[in-house]
mmCIF file of C-alpha atoms in Angstrom:
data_model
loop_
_atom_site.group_PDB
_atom_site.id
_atom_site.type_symbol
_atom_site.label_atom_id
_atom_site.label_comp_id
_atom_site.label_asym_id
_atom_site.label_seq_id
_atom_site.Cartn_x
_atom_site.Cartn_y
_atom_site.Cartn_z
ATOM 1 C CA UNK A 20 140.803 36.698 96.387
ATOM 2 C CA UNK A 21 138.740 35.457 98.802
ATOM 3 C CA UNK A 22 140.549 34.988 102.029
ATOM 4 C CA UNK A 23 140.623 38.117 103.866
ATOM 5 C CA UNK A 24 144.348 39.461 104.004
ATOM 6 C CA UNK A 25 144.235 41.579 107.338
ATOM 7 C CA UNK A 26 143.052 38.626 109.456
ATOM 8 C CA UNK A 27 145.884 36.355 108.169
ATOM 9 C CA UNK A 28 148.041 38.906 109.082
ATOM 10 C CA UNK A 29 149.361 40.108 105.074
ATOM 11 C CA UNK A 30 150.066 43.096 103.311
ATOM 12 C CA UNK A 31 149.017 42.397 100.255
ATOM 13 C CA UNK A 32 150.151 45.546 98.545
ATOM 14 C CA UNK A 33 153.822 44.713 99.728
ATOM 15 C CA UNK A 34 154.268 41.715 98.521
ATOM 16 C CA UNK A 35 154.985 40.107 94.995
ATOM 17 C CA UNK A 36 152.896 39.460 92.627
ATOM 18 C CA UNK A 37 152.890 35.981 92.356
ATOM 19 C CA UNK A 38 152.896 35.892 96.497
ATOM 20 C CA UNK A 39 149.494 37.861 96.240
ATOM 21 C CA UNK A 40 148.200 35.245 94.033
ATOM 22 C CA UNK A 41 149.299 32.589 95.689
ATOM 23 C CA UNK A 42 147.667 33.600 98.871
ATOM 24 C CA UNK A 43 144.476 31.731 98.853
ATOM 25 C CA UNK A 44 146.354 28.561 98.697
ATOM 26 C CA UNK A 45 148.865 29.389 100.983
ATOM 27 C CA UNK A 46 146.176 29.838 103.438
ATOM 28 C CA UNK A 47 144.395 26.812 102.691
ATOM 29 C CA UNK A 48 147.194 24.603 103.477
ATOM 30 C CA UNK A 49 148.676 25.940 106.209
ATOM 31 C CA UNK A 50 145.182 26.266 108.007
ATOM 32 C CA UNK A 51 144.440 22.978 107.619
ATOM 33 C CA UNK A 52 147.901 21.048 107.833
ATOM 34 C CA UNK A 53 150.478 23.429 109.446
ATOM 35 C CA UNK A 54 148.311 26.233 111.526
ATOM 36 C CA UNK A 55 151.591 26.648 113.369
ATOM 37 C CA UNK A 56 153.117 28.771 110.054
ATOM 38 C CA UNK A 57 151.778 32.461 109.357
ATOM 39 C CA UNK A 58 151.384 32.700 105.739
ATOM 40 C CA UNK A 59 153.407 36.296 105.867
ATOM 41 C CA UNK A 60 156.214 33.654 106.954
ATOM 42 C CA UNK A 61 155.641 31.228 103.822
ATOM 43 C CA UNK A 62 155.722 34.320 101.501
ATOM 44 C CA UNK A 63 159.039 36.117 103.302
ATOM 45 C CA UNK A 64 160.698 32.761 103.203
ATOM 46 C CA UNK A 65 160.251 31.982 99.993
ATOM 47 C CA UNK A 66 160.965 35.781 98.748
ATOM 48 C CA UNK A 67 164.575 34.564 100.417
ATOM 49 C CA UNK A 68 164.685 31.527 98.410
ATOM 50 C CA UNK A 69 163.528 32.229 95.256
ATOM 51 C CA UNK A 70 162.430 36.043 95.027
ATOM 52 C CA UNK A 71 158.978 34.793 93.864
ATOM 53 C CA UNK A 72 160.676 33.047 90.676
ATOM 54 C CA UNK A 73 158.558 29.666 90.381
ATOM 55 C CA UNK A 74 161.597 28.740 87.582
ATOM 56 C CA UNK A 75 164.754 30.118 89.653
ATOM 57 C CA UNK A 76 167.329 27.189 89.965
ATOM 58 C CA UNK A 77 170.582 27.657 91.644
ATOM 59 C CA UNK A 78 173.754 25.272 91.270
ATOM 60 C CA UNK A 79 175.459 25.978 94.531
ATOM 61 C CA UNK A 80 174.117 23.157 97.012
ATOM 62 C CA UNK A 81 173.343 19.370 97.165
ATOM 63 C CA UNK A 82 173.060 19.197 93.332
ATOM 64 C CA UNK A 83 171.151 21.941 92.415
ATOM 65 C CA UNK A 84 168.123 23.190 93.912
ATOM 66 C CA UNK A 85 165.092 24.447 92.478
ATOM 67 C CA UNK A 86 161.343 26.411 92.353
ATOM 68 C CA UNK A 87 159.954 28.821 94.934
ATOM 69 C CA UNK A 88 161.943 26.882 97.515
ATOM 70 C CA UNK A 89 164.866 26.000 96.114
ATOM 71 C CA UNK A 90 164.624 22.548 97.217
ATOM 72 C CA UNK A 91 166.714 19.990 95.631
ATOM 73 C CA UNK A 92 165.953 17.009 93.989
ATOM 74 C CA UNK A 93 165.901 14.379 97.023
ATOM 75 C CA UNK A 94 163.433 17.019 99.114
ATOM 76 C CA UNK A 95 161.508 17.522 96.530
ATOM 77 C CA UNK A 96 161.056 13.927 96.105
ATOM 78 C CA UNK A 97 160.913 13.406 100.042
ATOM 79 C CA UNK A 98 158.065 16.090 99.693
ATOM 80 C CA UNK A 99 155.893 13.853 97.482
ATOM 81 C CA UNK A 100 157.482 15.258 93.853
ATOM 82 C CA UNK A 101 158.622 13.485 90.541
ATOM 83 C CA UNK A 102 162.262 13.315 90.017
ATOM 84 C CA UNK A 103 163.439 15.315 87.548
ATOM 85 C CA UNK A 104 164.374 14.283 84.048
ATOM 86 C CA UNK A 105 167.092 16.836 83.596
ATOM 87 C CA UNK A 106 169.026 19.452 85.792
ATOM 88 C CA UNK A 107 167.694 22.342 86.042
ATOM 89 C CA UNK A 108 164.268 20.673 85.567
ATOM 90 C CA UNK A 109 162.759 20.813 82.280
ATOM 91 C CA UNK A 110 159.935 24.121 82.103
ATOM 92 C CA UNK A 111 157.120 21.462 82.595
ATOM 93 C CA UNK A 112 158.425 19.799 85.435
ATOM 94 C CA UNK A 113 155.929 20.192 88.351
ATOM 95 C CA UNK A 114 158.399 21.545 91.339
ATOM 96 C CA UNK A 115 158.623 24.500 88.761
ATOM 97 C CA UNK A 116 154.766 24.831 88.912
ATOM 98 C CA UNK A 117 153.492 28.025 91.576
ATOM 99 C CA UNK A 118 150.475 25.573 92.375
ATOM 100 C CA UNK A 119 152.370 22.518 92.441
ATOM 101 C CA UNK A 120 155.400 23.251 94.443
ATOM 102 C CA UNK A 121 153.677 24.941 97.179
ATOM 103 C CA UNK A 122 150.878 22.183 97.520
ATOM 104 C CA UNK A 123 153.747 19.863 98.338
ATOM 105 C CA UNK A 124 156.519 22.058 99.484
ATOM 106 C CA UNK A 125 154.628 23.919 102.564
ATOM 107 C CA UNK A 126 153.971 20.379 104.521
ATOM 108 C CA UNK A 127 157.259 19.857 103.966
ATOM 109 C CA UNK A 128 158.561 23.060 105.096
ATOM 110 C CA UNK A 129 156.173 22.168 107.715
ATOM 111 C CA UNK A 130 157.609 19.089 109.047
ATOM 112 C CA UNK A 131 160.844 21.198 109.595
ATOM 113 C CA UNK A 132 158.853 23.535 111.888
ATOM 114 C CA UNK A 133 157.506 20.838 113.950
ATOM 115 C CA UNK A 134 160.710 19.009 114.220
ATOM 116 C CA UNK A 135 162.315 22.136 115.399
ATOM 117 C CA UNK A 136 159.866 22.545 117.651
ATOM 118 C CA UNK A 137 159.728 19.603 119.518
ATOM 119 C CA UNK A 138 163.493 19.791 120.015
ATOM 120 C CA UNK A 139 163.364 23.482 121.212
ATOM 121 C CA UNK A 140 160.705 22.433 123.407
ATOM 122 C CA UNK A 141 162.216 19.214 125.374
ATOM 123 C CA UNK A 142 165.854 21.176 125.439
ATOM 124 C CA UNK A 143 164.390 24.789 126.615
ATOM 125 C CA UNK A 144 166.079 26.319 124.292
ATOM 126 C CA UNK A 145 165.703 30.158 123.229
ATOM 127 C CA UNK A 146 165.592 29.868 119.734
ATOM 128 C CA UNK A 147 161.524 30.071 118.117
ATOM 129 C CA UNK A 148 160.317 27.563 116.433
ATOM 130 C CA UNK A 149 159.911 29.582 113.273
ATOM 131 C CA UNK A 150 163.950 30.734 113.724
ATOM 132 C CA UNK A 151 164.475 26.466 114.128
ATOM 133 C CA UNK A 152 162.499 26.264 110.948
ATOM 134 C CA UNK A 153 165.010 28.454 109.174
ATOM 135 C CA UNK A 154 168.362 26.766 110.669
ATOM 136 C CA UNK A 155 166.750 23.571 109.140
ATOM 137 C CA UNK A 156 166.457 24.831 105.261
ATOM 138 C CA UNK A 157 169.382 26.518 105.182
ATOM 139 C CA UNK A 158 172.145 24.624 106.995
ATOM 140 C CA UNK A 159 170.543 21.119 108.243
ATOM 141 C CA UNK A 160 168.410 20.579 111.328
ATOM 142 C CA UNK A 161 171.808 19.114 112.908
ATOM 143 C CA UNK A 162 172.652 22.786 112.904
ATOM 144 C CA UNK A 163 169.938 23.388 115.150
ATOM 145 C CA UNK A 164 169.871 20.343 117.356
ATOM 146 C CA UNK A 165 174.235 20.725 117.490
ATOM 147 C CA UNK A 166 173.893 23.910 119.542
ATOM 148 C CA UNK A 167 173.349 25.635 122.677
ATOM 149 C CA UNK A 168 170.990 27.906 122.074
ATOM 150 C CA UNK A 169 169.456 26.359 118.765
ATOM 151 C CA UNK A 170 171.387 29.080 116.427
ATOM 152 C CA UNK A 171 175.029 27.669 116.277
ATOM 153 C CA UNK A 172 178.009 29.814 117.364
ATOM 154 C CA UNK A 173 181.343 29.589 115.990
ATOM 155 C CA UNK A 174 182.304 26.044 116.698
ATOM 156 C CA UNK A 175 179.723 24.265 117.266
ATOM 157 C CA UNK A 176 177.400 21.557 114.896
ATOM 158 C CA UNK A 177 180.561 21.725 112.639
ATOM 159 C CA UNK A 178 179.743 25.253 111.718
ATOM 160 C CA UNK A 179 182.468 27.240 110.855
ATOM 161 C CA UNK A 180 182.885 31.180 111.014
ATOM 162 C CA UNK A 181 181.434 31.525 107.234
ATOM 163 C CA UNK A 182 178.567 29.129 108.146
ATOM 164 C CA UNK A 183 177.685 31.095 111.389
ATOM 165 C CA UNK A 184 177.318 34.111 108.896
ATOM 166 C CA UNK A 185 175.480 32.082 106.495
ATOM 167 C CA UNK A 186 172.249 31.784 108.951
ATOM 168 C CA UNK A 187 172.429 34.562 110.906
ATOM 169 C CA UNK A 188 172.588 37.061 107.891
ATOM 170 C CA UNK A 189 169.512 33.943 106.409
ATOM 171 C CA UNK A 190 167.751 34.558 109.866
ATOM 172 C CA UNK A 191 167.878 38.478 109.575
ATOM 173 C CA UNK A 192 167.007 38.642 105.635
ATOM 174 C CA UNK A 193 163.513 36.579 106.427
ATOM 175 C CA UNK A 194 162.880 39.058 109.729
ATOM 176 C CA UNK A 195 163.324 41.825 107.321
ATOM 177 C CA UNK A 196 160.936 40.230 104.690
ATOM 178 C CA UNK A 197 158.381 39.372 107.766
ATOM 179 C CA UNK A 198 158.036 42.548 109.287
ATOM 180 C CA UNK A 199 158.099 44.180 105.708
ATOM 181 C CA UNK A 200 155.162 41.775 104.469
ATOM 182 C CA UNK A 201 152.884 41.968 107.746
ATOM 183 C CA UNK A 202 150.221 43.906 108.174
ATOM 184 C CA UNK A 203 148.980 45.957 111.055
ATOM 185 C CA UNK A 204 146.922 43.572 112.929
ATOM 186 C CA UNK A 205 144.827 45.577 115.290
ATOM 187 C CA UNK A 206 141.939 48.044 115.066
ATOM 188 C CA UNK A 207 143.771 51.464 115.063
ATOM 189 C CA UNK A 208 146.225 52.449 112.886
ATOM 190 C CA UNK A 209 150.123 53.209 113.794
ATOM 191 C CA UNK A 210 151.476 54.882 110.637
ATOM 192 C CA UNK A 211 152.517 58.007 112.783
ATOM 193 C CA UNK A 212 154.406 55.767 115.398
ATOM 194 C CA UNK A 213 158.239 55.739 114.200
ATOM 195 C CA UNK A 214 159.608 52.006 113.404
ATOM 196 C CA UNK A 215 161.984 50.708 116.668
ATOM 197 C CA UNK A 216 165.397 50.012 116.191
ATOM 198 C CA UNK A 217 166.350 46.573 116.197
ATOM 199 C CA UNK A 218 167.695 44.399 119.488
ATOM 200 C CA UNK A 219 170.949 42.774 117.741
ATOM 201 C CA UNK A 220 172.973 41.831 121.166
ATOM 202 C CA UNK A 221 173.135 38.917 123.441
ATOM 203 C CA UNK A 222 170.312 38.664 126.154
ATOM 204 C CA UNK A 223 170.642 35.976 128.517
ATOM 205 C CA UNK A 224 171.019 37.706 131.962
ATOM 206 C CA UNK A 225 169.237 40.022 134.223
ATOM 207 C CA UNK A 226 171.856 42.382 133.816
ATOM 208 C CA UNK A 227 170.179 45.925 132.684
ATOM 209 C CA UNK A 228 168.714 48.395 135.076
ATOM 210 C CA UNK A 229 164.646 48.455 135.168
ATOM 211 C CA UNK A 230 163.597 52.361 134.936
ATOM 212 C CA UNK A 231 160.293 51.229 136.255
ATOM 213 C CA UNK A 232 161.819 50.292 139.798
ATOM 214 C CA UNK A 233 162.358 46.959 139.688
ATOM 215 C CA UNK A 234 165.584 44.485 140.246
ATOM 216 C CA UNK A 235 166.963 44.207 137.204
ATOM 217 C CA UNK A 236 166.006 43.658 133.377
ATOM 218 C CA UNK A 237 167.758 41.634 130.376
ATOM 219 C CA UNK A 238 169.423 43.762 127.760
ATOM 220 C CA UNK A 239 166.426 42.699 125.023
ATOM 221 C CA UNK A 240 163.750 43.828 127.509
ATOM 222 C CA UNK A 241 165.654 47.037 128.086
ATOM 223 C CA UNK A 242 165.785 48.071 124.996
ATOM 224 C CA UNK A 243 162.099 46.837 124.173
ATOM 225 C CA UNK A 244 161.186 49.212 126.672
ATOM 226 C CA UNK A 245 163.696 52.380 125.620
ATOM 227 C CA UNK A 246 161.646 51.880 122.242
ATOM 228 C CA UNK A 247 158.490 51.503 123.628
ATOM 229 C CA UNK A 248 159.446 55.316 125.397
ATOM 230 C CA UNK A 249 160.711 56.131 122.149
ATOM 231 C CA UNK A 250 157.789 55.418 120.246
ATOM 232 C CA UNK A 251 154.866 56.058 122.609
ATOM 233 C CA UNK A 252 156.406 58.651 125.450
ATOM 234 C CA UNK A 253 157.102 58.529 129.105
ATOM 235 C CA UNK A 254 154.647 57.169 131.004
ATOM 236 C CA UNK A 255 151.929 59.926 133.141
ATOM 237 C CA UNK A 256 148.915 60.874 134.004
ATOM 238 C CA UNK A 257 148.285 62.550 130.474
ATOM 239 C CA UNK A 258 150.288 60.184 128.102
ATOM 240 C CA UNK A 259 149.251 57.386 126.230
ATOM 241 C CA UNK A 260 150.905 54.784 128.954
ATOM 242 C CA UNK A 261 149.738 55.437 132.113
ATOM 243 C CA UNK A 262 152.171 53.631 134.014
ATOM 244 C CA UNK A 263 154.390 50.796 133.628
ATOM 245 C CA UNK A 264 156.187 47.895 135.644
ATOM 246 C CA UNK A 265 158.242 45.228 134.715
ATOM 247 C CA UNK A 266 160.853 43.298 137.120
ATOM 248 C CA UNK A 267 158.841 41.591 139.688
ATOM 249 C CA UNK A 268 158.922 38.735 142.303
ATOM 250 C CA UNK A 269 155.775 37.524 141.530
ATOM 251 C CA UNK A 270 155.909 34.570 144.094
ATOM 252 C CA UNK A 271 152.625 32.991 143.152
ATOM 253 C CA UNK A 272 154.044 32.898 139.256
ATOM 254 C CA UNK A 273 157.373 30.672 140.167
ATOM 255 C CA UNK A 274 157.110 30.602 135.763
ATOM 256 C CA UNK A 275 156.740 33.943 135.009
ATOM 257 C CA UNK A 276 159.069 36.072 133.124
ATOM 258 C CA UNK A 277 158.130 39.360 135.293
ATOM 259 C CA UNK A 278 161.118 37.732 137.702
ATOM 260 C CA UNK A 279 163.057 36.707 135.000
ATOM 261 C CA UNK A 280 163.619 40.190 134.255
ATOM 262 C CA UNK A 281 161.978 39.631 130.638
ATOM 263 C CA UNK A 282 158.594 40.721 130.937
ATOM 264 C CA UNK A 283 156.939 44.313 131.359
ATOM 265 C CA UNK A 284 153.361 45.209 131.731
ATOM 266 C CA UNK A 285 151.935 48.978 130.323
ATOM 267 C CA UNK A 286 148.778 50.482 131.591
ATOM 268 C CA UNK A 287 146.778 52.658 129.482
ATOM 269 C CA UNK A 288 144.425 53.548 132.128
ATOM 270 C CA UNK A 289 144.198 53.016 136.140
ATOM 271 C CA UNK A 290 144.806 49.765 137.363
ATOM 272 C CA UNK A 291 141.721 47.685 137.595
ATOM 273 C CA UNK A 292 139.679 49.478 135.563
ATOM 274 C CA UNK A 293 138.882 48.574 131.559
ATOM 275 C CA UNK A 294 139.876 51.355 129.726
ATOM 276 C CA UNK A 295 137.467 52.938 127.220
ATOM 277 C CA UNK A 296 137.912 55.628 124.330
ATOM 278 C CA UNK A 297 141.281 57.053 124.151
ATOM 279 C CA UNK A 298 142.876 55.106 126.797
ATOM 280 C CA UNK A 299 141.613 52.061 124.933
ATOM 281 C CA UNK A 300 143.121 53.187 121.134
ATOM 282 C CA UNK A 301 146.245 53.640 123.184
ATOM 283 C CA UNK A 302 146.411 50.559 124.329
ATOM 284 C CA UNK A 303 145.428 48.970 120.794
ATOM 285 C CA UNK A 304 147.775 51.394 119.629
ATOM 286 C CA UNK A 305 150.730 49.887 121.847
ATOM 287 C CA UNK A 306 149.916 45.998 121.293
ATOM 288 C CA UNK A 307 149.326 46.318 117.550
ATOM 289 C CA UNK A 308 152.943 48.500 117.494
ATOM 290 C CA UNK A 309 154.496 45.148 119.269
ATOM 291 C CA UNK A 310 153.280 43.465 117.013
ATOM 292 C CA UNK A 311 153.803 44.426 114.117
ATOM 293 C CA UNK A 312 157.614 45.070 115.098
ATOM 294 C CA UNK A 313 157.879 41.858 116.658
ATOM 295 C CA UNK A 314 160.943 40.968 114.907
ATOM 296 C CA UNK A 315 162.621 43.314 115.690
ATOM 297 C CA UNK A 316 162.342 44.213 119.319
ATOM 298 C CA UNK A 317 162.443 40.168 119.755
ATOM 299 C CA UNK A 318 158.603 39.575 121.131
ATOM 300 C CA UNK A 319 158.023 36.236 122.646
ATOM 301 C CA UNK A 320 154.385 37.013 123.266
ATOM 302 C CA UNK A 321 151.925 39.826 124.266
ATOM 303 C CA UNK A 322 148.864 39.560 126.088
ATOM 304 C CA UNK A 323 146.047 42.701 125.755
ATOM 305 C CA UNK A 324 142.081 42.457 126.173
ATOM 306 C CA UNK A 325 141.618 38.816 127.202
ATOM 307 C CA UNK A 326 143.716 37.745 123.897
ATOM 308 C CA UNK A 327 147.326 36.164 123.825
ATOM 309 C CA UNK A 328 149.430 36.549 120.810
ATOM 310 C CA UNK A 329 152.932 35.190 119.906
ATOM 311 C CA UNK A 330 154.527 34.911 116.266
ATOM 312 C CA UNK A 331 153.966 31.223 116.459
ATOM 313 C CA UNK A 332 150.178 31.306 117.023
ATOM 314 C CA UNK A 333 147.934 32.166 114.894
ATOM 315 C CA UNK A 334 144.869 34.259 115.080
ATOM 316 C CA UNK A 335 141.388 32.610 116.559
ATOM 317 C CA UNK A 336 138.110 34.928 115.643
ATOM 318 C CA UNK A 337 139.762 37.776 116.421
ATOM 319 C CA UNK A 338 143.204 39.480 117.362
ATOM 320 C CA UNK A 339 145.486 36.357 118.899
ATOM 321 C CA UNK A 340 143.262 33.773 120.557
ATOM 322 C CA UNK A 341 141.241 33.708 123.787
ATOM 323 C CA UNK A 342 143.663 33.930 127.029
ATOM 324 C CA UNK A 343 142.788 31.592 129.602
ATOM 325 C CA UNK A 344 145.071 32.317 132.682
ATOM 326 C CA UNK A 345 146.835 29.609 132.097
ATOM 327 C CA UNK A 346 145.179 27.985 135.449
ATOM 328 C CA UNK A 347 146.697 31.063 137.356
ATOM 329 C CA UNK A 348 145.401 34.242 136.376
ATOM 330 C CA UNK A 349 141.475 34.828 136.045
ATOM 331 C CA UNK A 350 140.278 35.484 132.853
ATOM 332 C CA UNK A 351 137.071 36.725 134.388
ATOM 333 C CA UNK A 352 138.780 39.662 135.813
ATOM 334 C CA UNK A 353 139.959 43.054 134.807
ATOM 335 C CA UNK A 354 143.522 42.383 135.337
ATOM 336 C CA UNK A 355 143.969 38.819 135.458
ATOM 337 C CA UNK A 356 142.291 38.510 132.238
ATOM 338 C CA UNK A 357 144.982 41.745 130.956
ATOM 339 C CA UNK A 358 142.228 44.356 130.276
ATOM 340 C CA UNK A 359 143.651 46.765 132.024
ATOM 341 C CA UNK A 360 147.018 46.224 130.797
ATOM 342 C CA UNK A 361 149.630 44.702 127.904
ATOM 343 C CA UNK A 362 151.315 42.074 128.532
ATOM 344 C CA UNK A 363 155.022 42.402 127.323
ATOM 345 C CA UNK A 364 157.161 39.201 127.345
ATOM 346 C CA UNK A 365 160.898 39.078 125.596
ATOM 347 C CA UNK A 366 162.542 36.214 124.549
ATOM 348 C CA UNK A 367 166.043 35.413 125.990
ATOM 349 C CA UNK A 368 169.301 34.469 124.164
ATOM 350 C CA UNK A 369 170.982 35.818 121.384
ATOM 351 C CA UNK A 370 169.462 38.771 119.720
ATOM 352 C CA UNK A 371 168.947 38.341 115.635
ATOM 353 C CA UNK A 372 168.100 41.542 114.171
ATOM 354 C CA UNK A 373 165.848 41.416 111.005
#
């Protein structure tokens, strides 16, 4: 295999087989038409679909569905397939072919993305784009665009109580698969760090008490934080986080989330100063444990040693991809540029455990 697995983010031992084989192409496809889906995502969503089965066909929707996607006959079509001859397909037919299926059935899985993505973009809301993605395959984009939030509750986009359960329990089955399939994407290793428990409540309110001082913090960034303690310790002079903030004004920031009550920042070392040797593993230690768990404690985006990363970006040369201040912050300097610190941001809304 040529593509290197740890810089596309996969665990190559964890996955199936046929995923492991498949990962060259997955890579060259979605880095050159859809660099806005992680190839760990393409493999955990079709491990949901299909379990890796190029020849699985299922009966129970729209006719039939079919191959590592289960798509049926008119989306495999609308992807740039033949029609089938028979139902299930015949064992030559191409949307059973590994090669074949995903060459056309990733752009298409692709458009999805970007469709949900522009919605949850002009509406603001909290759902990701990769969560939109999974609304759209397995209950119909007007699932996603029919509700508040972008995952339907009871009632809304004509989804009843057994179709609310039908993507939420989807949503949680590909988180699982995600965070099962990724690999630790940093330069020190966290196998001694325990696993966090998952956020599964709703978050949309600055409701929970900040223990480092501040007004107020949303349940999800509570509890990121509790596991964060958990995982890593109380913050002192002698512990792996030095100190840590979260709720703040920040009055020159009208957009950040530090006033939002979703956003916390952990210093390894002093403020102000780049931290070297062990404060610097710890702080490697800390962003690569966010990531990684991601899922779970419901990251929106981290930002650690002049890199951003979210779980809709990919990785530029290196961990993430450069950080640029976003026209506010400095990137030339120590803490504007987050070298002295991690950046902890936590999406609002409802909570999906994986």
């Amino acid at each position: 295999m040529s593509t290197s697995a740890s810089s596309i983010g996969v665990n190559t031992a964890a996955v199936p087989a046929l995923a492991a084989e498949s990962l060259d192409i997955i890579t060259s496809i979605t880095s050159t038409s859809c660099p806005e889906l992680p190839p760990v995502w393409v493999i955990a969503h079709v491990q949901a679909e299909s379990s890796w089965n190029p020849t699985a066909f299922s009966t129970d929707r729209n006719g039939g569905a079919a191959g590592l996607y289960q798509l049926n006959e008119t989306n495999w079509r609308d992807a740039g397939g033949a029609a089938w001859t028979s139902s299930p397909p015949p064992p030559n037919a191409s949307i059973l072919q590994p090669k074949e299926h995903l060459r056309l059935a990733i752009p298409w899985v692709c458009r999805n993305l970007r469709l949900a993505a522009a919605h949850l973009r002009a509406t603001g809301k909290p759902t990701t784009p990769l969560d939109g993605m999974l609304v759209c395959h397995i209950a119909g984009c007007g699932r996603l665009t029919g509700s508040a939030t972008g995952i339907p509750n009871p009632g809304e986009a004509g989804c009843d109580t057994s179709c609310i359960e039908l993507i939420r329990k989807y949503i949680d089955h590909v988180h699982a698969l995600v965070e099962q399939y990724s690999a630790p994407a940093g330069p020190v290793s966290i196998n001694d760090l325990p696993a966090p428990t998952s956020f599964t409540g709703a978050s949309t309110t600055c409701t929970a008490i900040d223990p480092t001082g501040g007004r107020c913090l949303t349940p999800a960034t509570r509890h990121a934080h509790d596991e964060i303690i958990r995982a890593l310790g109380k913050p002192g002079p002698d512990a792996p986080i030095r100190s840590a903030g979260c709720w703040d004004e920040h009055a020159w920031n009208p957009d950040s989330d530090h006033s939002r009550g979703t956003a916390c920042d952990y210093f390894p070392a002093s403020a102000g100063q780049f931290p070297e040797g062990d404060d610097l593993q710890n702080g490697w230690r800390l962003a690569t444990w966010l990531r990684t768990h991601a899922a779970a404690l419901r990251v929106k985006y981290v930002i650690w040693q002049g890199r951003f990363w979210s779980p809709d970006t990919p990785d530029t040369n290196g961990w993430g991809r450069p950080y640029t201040g976003g026209g506010i912050y400095d990137p030339n300097d120590v803490t504007g540029s987050h070298y002295d610190h991690i950046h902890l941001s936590i999406l609002n809304g409802r909570g999906l455990a994986p």
